[in-house]
JSON list of C-alpha atoms in Angstrom, two decimals:
[
{"chain": "A", "resi": 1303, "resn": "MET", "atom": "CA", "xyz": [-59.56, -20.69, -21.07]},
{"chain": "A", "resi": 1304, "resn": "THR", "atom": "CA", "xyz": [-61.14, -17.76, -19.36]},
{"chain": "A", "resi": 1305, "resn": "PRO", "atom": "CA", "xyz": [-62.22, -18.12, -15.71]},
{"chain": "A", "resi": 1306, "resn": "SER", "atom": "CA", "xyz": [-65.84, -18.28, -16.87]},
{"chain": "A", "resi": 1307, "resn": "GLU", "atom": "CA", "xyz": [-65.04, -21.08, -19.34]},
{"chain": "A", "resi": 1308, "resn": "GLU", "atom": "CA", "xyz": [-63.10, -22.95, -16.64]},
{"chain": "A", "resi": 1309, "resn": "ARG", "atom": "CA", "xyz": [-66.10, -22.73, -14.33]},
{"chain": "A", "resi": 1310, "resn": "ASP", "atom": "CA", "xyz": [-68.44, -23.96, -17.10]},
{"chain": "A", "resi": 1311, "resn": "PHE", "atom": "CA", "xyz": [-66.08, -26.84, -17.88]},
{"chain": "A", "resi": 1312, "resn": "ALA", "atom": "CA", "xyz": [-65.86, -27.82, -14.20]},
{"chain": "A", "resi": 1313, "resn": "GLU", "atom": "CA", "xyz": [-69.66, -27.78, -13.98]},
{"chain": "A", "resi": 1314, "resn": "PHE", "atom": "CA", "xyz": [-69.87, -29.98, -17.09]},
{"chain": "A", "resi": 1315, "resn": "VAL", "atom": "CA", "xyz": [-67.44, -32.51, -15.59]},
{"chain": "A", "resi": 1316, "resn": "GLN", "atom": "CA", "xyz": [-69.33, -32.42, -12.28]},
{"chain": "A", "resi": 1317, "resn": "ALA", "atom": "CA", "xyz": [-72.66, -33.06, -14.01]},
{"chain": "A", "resi": 1318, "resn": "HIS", "atom": "CA", "xyz": [-71.55, -35.67, -16.56]},
{"chain": "A", "resi": 1319, "resn": "GLY", "atom": "CA", "xyz": [-68.32, -37.17, -15.21]},
{"chain": "A", "resi": 1320, "resn": "ASP", "atom": "CA", "xyz": [-69.80, -40.23, -13.50]},
{"chain": "A", "resi": 1321, "resn": "ARG", "atom": "CA", "xyz": [-71.90, -41.20, -16.51]},
{"chain": "A", "resi": 1322, "resn": "LEU", "atom": "CA", "xyz": [-68.93, -40.70, -18.86]},
{"chain": "A", "resi": 1323, "resn": "LEU", "atom": "CA", "xyz": [-66.71, -42.81, -16.59]},
{"chain": "A", "resi": 1324, "resn": "ARG", "atom": "CA", "xyz": [-69.27, -45.64, -16.61]},
{"chain": "A", "resi": 1325, "resn": "PHE", "atom": "CA", "xyz": [-69.36, -45.41, -20.41]},
{"chain": "A", "resi": 1326, "resn": "ALA", "atom": "CA", "xyz": [-65.54, -45.47, -20.61]},
{"chain": "A", "resi": 1327, "resn": "ARG", "atom": "CA", "xyz": [-65.47, -48.41, -18.19]},
{"chain": "A", "resi": 1328, "resn": "LEU", "atom": "CA", "xyz": [-67.74, -50.38, -20.52]},
{"chain": "A", "resi": 1329, "resn": "LEU", "atom": "CA", "xyz": [-65.53, -49.64, -23.51]},
{"chain": "A", "resi": 1330, "resn": "VAL", "atom": "CA", "xyz": [-62.20, -50.30, -21.79]},
{"chain": "A", "resi": 1331, "resn": "PRO", "atom": "CA", "xyz": [-62.06, -53.37, -19.54]},
{"chain": "A", "resi": 1332, "resn": "ASP", "atom": "CA", "xyz": [-59.33, -52.12, -17.18]},
{"chain": "A", "resi": 1333, "resn": "ALA", "atom": "CA", "xyz": [-60.70, -49.62, -14.63]},
{"chain": "A", "resi": 1334, "resn": "ALA", "atom": "CA", "xyz": [-57.50, -47.58, -14.34]},
{"chain": "A", "resi": 1335, "resn": "GLU", "atom": "CA", "xyz": [-57.13, -47.37, -18.11]},
{"chain": "A", "resi": 1336, "resn": "ALA", "atom": "CA", "xyz": [-60.78, -46.34, -18.46]},
{"chain": "A", "resi": 1337, "resn": "GLU", "atom": "CA", "xyz": [-60.07, -43.42, -16.12]},
{"chain": "A", "resi": 1338, "resn": "ASP", "atom": "CA", "xyz": [-56.99, -42.52, -18.17]},
{"chain": "A", "resi": 1339, "resn": "VAL", "atom": "CA", "xyz": [-58.96, -42.68, -21.43]},
{"chain": "A", "resi": 1340, "resn": "LEU", "atom": "CA", "xyz": [-61.65, -40.42, -19.96]},
{"chain": "A", "resi": 1341, "resn": "GLN", "atom": "CA", "xyz": [-58.99, -37.94, -18.82]},
{"chain": "A", "resi": 1342, "resn": "ILE", "atom": "CA", "xyz": [-57.56, -37.86, -22.34]},
{"chain": "A", "resi": 1343, "resn": "ALA", "atom": "CA", "xyz": [-61.04, -37.31, -23.80]},
{"chain": "A", "resi": 1344, "resn": "LEU", "atom": "CA", "xyz": [-61.74, -34.47, -21.35]},
{"chain": "A", "resi": 1345, "resn": "LEU", "atom": "CA", "xyz": [-58.37, -32.93, -22.11]},
{"chain": "A", "resi": 1346, "resn": "ARG", "atom": "CA", "xyz": [-59.23, -32.98, -25.82]},
{"chain": "A", "resi": 1347, "resn": "LEU", "atom": "CA", "xyz": [-62.57, -31.37, -24.99]},
{"chain": "A", "resi": 1348, "resn": "THR", "atom": "CA", "xyz": [-60.80, -28.46, -23.29]},
{"chain": "A", "resi": 1349, "resn": "ARG", "atom": "CA", "xyz": [-59.13, -27.61, -26.61]},
{"chain": "A", "resi": 1350, "resn": "HIS", "atom": "CA", "xyz": [-62.56, -27.06, -28.17]},
{"chain": "A", "resi": 1351, "resn": "TRP", "atom": "CA", "xyz": [-64.45, -25.74, -25.15]},
{"chain": "A", "resi": 1352, "resn": "SER", "atom": "CA", "xyz": [-64.32, -22.07, -26.23]},
{"chain": "A", "resi": 1353, "resn": "ARG", "atom": "CA", "xyz": [-66.05, -23.00, -29.52]},
{"chain": "A", "resi": 1354, "resn": "HIS", "atom": "CA", "xyz": [-69.26, -23.70, -27.57]},
{"chain": "A", "resi": 1355, "resn": "LEU", "atom": "CA", "xyz": [-69.84, -27.19, -28.91]},
{"chain": "A", "resi": 1356, "resn": "ALA", "atom": "CA", "xyz": [-73.48, -28.12, -29.46]},
{"chain": "A", "resi": 1357, "resn": "SER", "atom": "CA", "xyz": [-73.08, -31.25, -27.33]},
{"chain": "A", "resi": 1358, "resn": "PRO", "atom": "CA", "xyz": [-69.88, -31.56, -25.31]},
{"chain": "A", "resi": 1359, "resn": "GLU", "atom": "CA", "xyz": [-71.05, -34.92, -23.96]},
{"chain": "A", "resi": 1360, "resn": "ALA", "atom": "CA", "xyz": [-71.44, -36.29, -27.50]},
{"chain": "A", "resi": 1361, "resn": "TYR", "atom": "CA", "xyz": [-67.94, -35.03, -28.32]},
{"chain": "A", "resi": 1362, "resn": "VAL", "atom": "CA", "xyz": [-66.48, -36.83, -25.28]},
{"chain": "A", "resi": 1363, "resn": "ARG", "atom": "CA", "xyz": [-68.40, -40.04, -26.09]},
{"chain": "A", "resi": 1364, "resn": "ALA", "atom": "CA", "xyz": [-67.12, -40.00, -29.69]},
{"chain": "A", "resi": 1365, "resn": "THR", "atom": "CA", "xyz": [-63.60, -39.38, -28.42]},
{"chain": "A", "resi": 1366, "resn": "LEU", "atom": "CA", "xyz": [-63.94, -42.29, -25.96]},
{"chain": "A", "resi": 1367, "resn": "VAL", "atom": "CA", "xyz": [-65.07, -44.60, -28.76]},
{"chain": "A", "resi": 1368, "resn": "ASN", "atom": "CA", "xyz": [-62.12, -43.56, -30.93]},
{"chain": "A", "resi": 1369, "resn": "LEU", "atom": "CA", "xyz": [-59.67, -43.99, -28.06]},
{"chain": "A", "resi": 1370, "resn": "ALA", "atom": "CA", "xyz": [-61.09, -47.45, -27.31]},
{"chain": "A", "resi": 1371, "resn": "LYS", "atom": "CA", "xyz": [-60.70, -48.42, -30.97]},
{"chain": "A", "resi": 1372, "resn": "ASP", "atom": "CA", "xyz": [-57.13, -47.06, -31.00]},
{"chain": "A", "resi": 1373, "resn": "ARG", "atom": "CA", "xyz": [-56.39, -49.02, -27.84]},
{"chain": "A", "resi": 1374, "resn": "GLY", "atom": "CA", "xyz": [-57.56, -52.19, -29.59]},
{"chain": "A", "resi": 1375, "resn": "ARG", "atom": "CA", "xyz": [-55.19, -51.56, -32.49]},
{"chain": "A", "resi": 1376, "resn": "ARG", "atom": "CA", "xyz": [-52.30, -51.37, -30.01]},
{"chain": "A", "resi": 1377, "resn": "SER", "atom": "CA", "xyz": [-53.33, -54.42, -28.03]},
{"chain": "A", "resi": 1378, "resn": "TYR", "atom": "CA", "xyz": [-49.74, -55.55, -27.65]},
{"chain": "A", "resi": 1379, "resn": "LEU", "atom": "CA", "xyz": [-49.15, -52.47, -25.46]},
{"chain": "A", "resi": 1380, "resn": "VAL", "atom": "CA", "xyz": [-52.21, -53.00, -23.29]},
{"chain": "A", "resi": 1381, "resn": "PRO", "atom": "CA", "xyz": [-51.89, -54.73, -19.93]},
{"chain": "A", "resi": 1382, "resn": "VAL", "atom": "CA", "xyz": [-54.16, -57.69, -19.21]},
{"chain": "A", "resi": 1383, "resn": "PRO", "atom": "CA", "xyz": [-57.13, -56.68, -17.02]},
{"chain": "A", "resi": 1384, "resn": "VAL", "atom": "CA", "xyz": [-57.00, -57.94, -13.45]},
{"chain": "A", "resi": 1385, "resn": "GLU", "atom": "CA", "xyz": [-59.74, -58.71, -10.98]},
{"chain": "A", "resi": 1386, "resn": "ALA", "atom": "CA", "xyz": [-61.11, -55.71, -9.11]},
{"chain": "A", "resi": 1387, "resn": "ASP", "atom": "CA", "xyz": [-59.72, -55.19, -5.63]},
{"chain": "A", "resi": 1388, "resn": "PRO", "atom": "CA", "xyz": [-62.61, -55.90, -3.22]},
{"chain": "A", "resi": 1389, "resn": "ASP", "atom": "CA", "xyz": [-60.97, -53.68, -0.57]},
{"chain": "A", "resi": 1390, "resn": "LEU", "atom": "CA", "xyz": [-61.30, -50.53, -2.72]},
{"chain": "A", "resi": 1391, "resn": "PRO", "atom": "CA", "xyz": [-64.36, -48.35, -2.04]},
{"chain": "A", "resi": 1392, "resn": "ASN", "atom": "CA", "xyz": [-67.07, -48.47, -4.68]},
{"chain": "A", "resi": 1393, "resn": "ALA", "atom": "CA", "xyz": [-68.20, -45.38, -6.57]},
{"chain": "A", "resi": 1394, "resn": "GLY", "atom": "CA", "xyz": [-71.85, -45.63, -5.57]},
{"chain": "A", "resi": 1395, "resn": "PRO", "atom": "CA", "xyz": [-74.36, -47.20, -3.25]},
{"chain": "A", "resi": 1396, "resn": "ASP", "atom": "CA", "xyz": [-74.32, -50.58, -5.03]},
{"chain": "A", "resi": 1397, "resn": "HIS", "atom": "CA", "xyz": [-75.75, -53.75, -3.57]},
{"chain": "A", "resi": 1398, "resn": "ALA", "atom": "CA", "xyz": [-73.78, -56.97, -3.62]},
{"chain": "A", "resi": 1399, "resn": "GLU", "atom": "CA", "xyz": [-75.79, -58.43, -6.52]},
{"chain": "A", "resi": 1400, "resn": "ALA", "atom": "CA", "xyz": [-75.22, -55.34, -8.63]},
{"chain": "A", "resi": 1401, "resn": "ILE", "atom": "CA", "xyz": [-71.49, -55.45, -7.94]},
{"chain": "A", "resi": 1402, "resn": "VAL", "atom": "CA", "xyz": [-71.29, -59.10, -8.94]},
{"chain": "A", "resi": 1403, "resn": "ALA", "atom": "CA", "xyz": [-73.38, -58.46, -12.07]},
{"chain": "A", "resi": 1404, "resn": "ARG", "atom": "CA", "xyz": [-71.21, -55.51, -13.06]},
{"chain": "A", "resi": 1405, "resn": "ALA", "atom": "CA", "xyz": [-68.02, -57.53, -12.54]},
{"chain": "A", "resi": 1406, "resn": "HIS", "atom": "CA", "xyz": [-69.49, -60.34, -14.65]},
{"chain": "A", "resi": 1407, "resn": "LEU", "atom": "CA", "xyz": [-70.45, -57.89, -17.40]},
{"chain": "A", "resi": 1408, "resn": "ASP", "atom": "CA", "xyz": [-66.96, -56.38, -17.31]},
{"chain": "A", "resi": 1409, "resn": "GLN", "atom": "CA", "xyz": [-65.44, -59.85, -17.59]},
{"chain": "A", "resi": 1410, "resn": "ILE", "atom": "CA", "xyz": [-67.63, -60.78, -20.55]},
{"chain": "A", "resi": 1411, "resn": "LEU", "atom": "CA", "xyz": [-67.00, -57.47, -22.34]},
{"chain": "A", "resi": 1412, "resn": "ALA", "atom": "CA", "xyz": [-63.26, -57.81, -21.72]},
{"chain": "A", "resi": 1413, "resn": "GLY", "atom": "CA", "xyz": [-63.35, -61.10, -23.62]},
{"chain": "A", "resi": 1414, "resn": "LEU", "atom": "CA", "xyz": [-64.64, -59.43, -26.77]},
{"chain": "A", "resi": 1415, "resn": "PRO", "atom": "CA", "xyz": [-62.36, -57.97, -29.46]},
{"chain": "A", "resi": 1416, "resn": "PRO", "atom": "CA", "xyz": [-62.30, -54.14, -29.24]},
{"chain": "A", "resi": 1417, "resn": "LYS", "atom": "CA", "xyz": [-64.57, -53.41, -32.22]},
{"chain": "A", "resi": 1418, "resn": "GLN", "atom": "CA", "xyz": [-67.16, -55.96, -31.10]},
{"chain": "A", "resi": 1419, "resn": "ARG", "atom": "CA", "xyz": [-67.01, -54.61, -27.53]},
{"chain": "A", "resi": 1420, "resn": "VAL", "atom": "CA", "xyz": [-67.55, -51.02, -28.72]},
{"chain": "A", "resi": 1421, "resn": "THR", "atom": "CA", "xyz": [-70.42, -52.13, -30.97]},
{"chain": "A", "resi": 1422, "resn": "VAL", "atom": "CA", "xyz": [-72.14, -54.11, -28.19]},
{"chain": "A", "resi": 1423, "resn": "VAL", "atom": "CA", "xyz": [-71.77, -51.22, -25.74]},
{"chain": "A", "resi": 1424, "resn": "LEU", "atom": "CA", "xyz": [-73.10, -48.63, -28.18]},
{"chain": "A", "resi": 1425, "resn": "ARG", "atom": "CA", "xyz": [-75.99, -50.71, -29.53]},
{"chain": "A", "resi": 1426, "resn": "VAL", "atom": "CA", "xyz": [-77.13, -52.75, -26.51]},
{"chain": "A", "resi": 1427, "resn": "ILE", "atom": "CA", "xyz": [-76.04, -50.82, -23.45]},
{"chain": "A", "resi": 1428, "resn": "ASP", "atom": "CA", "xyz": [-76.16, -47.26, -24.77]},
{"chain": "A", "resi": 1429, "resn": "GLY", "atom": "CA", "xyz": [-79.14, -47.92, -27.08]},
{"chain": "A", "resi": 1430, "resn": "LEU", "atom": "CA", "xyz": [-77.84, -46.21, -30.22]},
{"chain": "A", "resi": 1431, "resn": "SER", "atom": "CA", "xyz": [-79.28, -47.11, -33.62]},
{"chain": "A", "resi": 1432, "resn": "GLU", "atom": "CA", "xyz": [-77.26, -48.90, -36.30]},
{"chain": "A", "resi": 1433, "resn": "ALA", "atom": "CA", "xyz": [-76.81, -45.64, -38.19]},
{"chain": "A", "resi": 1434, "resn": "GLU", "atom": "CA", "xyz": [-75.70, -43.72, -35.08]},
{"chain": "A", "resi": 1435, "resn": "THR", "atom": "CA", "xyz": [-73.29, -46.49, -34.14]},
{"chain": "A", "resi": 1436, "resn": "ALA", "atom": "CA", "xyz": [-71.89, -46.65, -37.66]},
{"chain": "A", "resi": 1437, "resn": "ALA", "atom": "CA", "xyz": [-71.39, -42.89, -37.74]},
{"chain": "A", "resi": 1438, "resn": "LEU", "atom": "CA", "xyz": [-69.72, -42.88, -34.35]},
{"chain": "A", "resi": 1439, "resn": "MET", "atom": "CA", "xyz": [-67.43, -45.80, -35.22]},
{"chain": "A", "resi": 1440, "resn": "GLY", "atom": "CA", "xyz": [-66.69, -44.55, -38.74]},
{"chain": "A", "resi": 1441, "resn": "CYS", "atom": "CA", "xyz": [-67.87, -47.73, -40.47]},
{"chain": "A", "resi": 1442, "resn": "SER", "atom": "CA", "xyz": [-70.83, -48.99, -42.48]},
{"chain": "A", "resi": 1443, "resn": "PRO", "atom": "CA", "xyz": [-74.12, -50.19, -40.92]},
{"chain": "A", "resi": 1444, "resn": "GLY", "atom": "CA", "xyz": [-73.32, -53.65, -42.28]},
{"chain": "A", "resi": 1445, "resn": "THR", "atom": "CA", "xyz": [-70.11, -53.70, -40.26]},
{"chain": "A", "resi": 1446, "resn": "VAL", "atom": "CA", "xyz": [-72.10, -52.70, -37.18]},
{"chain": "A", "resi": 1447, "resn": "LYS", "atom": "CA", "xyz": [-74.54, -55.57, -37.82]},
{"chain": "A", "resi": 1448, "resn": "SER", "atom": "CA", "xyz": [-71.78, -58.16, -38.23]},
{"chain": "A", "resi": 1449, "resn": "ASN", "atom": "CA", "xyz": [-69.80, -56.88, -35.22]},
{"chain": "A", "resi": 1450, "resn": "LEU", "atom": "CA", "xyz": [-72.98, -56.93, -33.13]},
{"chain": "A", "resi": 1451, "resn": "ALA", "atom": "CA", "xyz": [-73.95, -60.44, -34.25]},
{"chain": "A", "resi": 1452, "resn": "ARG", "atom": "CA", "xyz": [-70.48, -61.83, -33.52]},
{"chain": "A", "resi": 1453, "resn": "GLY", "atom": "CA", "xyz": [-70.21, -59.95, -30.24]},
{"chain": "A", "resi": 1454, "resn": "LEU", "atom": "CA", "xyz": [-73.62, -61.06, -29.00]},
{"chain": "A", "resi": 1455, "resn": "LEU", "atom": "CA", "xyz": [-72.85, -64.66, -29.95]},
{"chain": "A", "resi": 1456, "resn": "LYS", "atom": "CA", "xyz": [-69.71, -64.51, -27.80]},
{"chain": "A", "resi": 1457, "resn": "VAL", "atom": "CA", "xyz": [-71.67, -62.86, -24.96]},
{"chain": "A", "resi": 1458, "resn": "ARG", "atom": "CA", "xyz": [-74.38, -65.53, -25.18]},
{"chain": "A", "resi": 1459, "resn": "THR", "atom": "CA", "xyz": [-71.75, -68.30, -25.20]},
{"chain": "A", "resi": 1460, "resn": "ALA", "atom": "CA", "xyz": [-69.99, -66.78, -22.18]},
{"chain": "A", "resi": 1461, "resn": "LEU", "atom": "CA", "xyz": [-73.28, -66.47, -20.28]},
{"chain": "A", "resi": 1462, "resn": "GLU", "atom": "CA", "xyz": [-74.29, -70.05, -21.09]},
{"chain": "A", "resi": 1463, "resn": "SER", "atom": "CA", "xyz": [-70.92, -71.43, -19.98]},
{"chain": "A", "resi": 1464, "resn": "SER", "atom": "CA", "xyz": [-71.03, -69.42, -16.72]},
{"chain": "A", "resi": 1465, "resn": "LEU", "atom": "CA", "xyz": [-74.55, -70.70, -16.02]},
{"chain": "A", "resi": 1466, "resn": "ALA", "atom": "CA", "xyz": [-73.48, -74.27, -16.76]},
{"chain": "A", "resi": 1467, "resn": "ARG", "atom": "CA", "xyz": [-70.67, -73.95, -14.18]},
{"chain": "A", "resi": 1468, "resn": "ARG", "atom": "CA", "xyz": [-73.13, -73.02, -11.41]}
]
């Protein structure tokens, strides 16, 4: 990379890094692994940076989705997510309710199989259409529909059981 390209890349990471990390964190339930996956995606982006990609953020998002799917295929190598350490500083100016809600969302998403989790994140949280999700995941729209239906059923069941415990 030339110094100019390095500067442009650093500016891109500065502008989009937090949003991409939140996206990675939704796809990968373990916070440390989400950071690792994002680093891998950004590293892959550097290989193509000089080509002046039309949308570097879209490239990183697609790479994150693929890495999350790959991670699911190798689930026997993946450590079990642990509870967040309350002593660690938070990334933003969150309120207690938002922190609890985010932890609950992370817990529910962690309980989904990888393909269902990716589908729920892309369709519900990220707001992509069925066609966009199918293209990003490399599957048919019908697969997106079935993954979404199964994933949302599990999310609904988890929410109902957590409300019943209160």
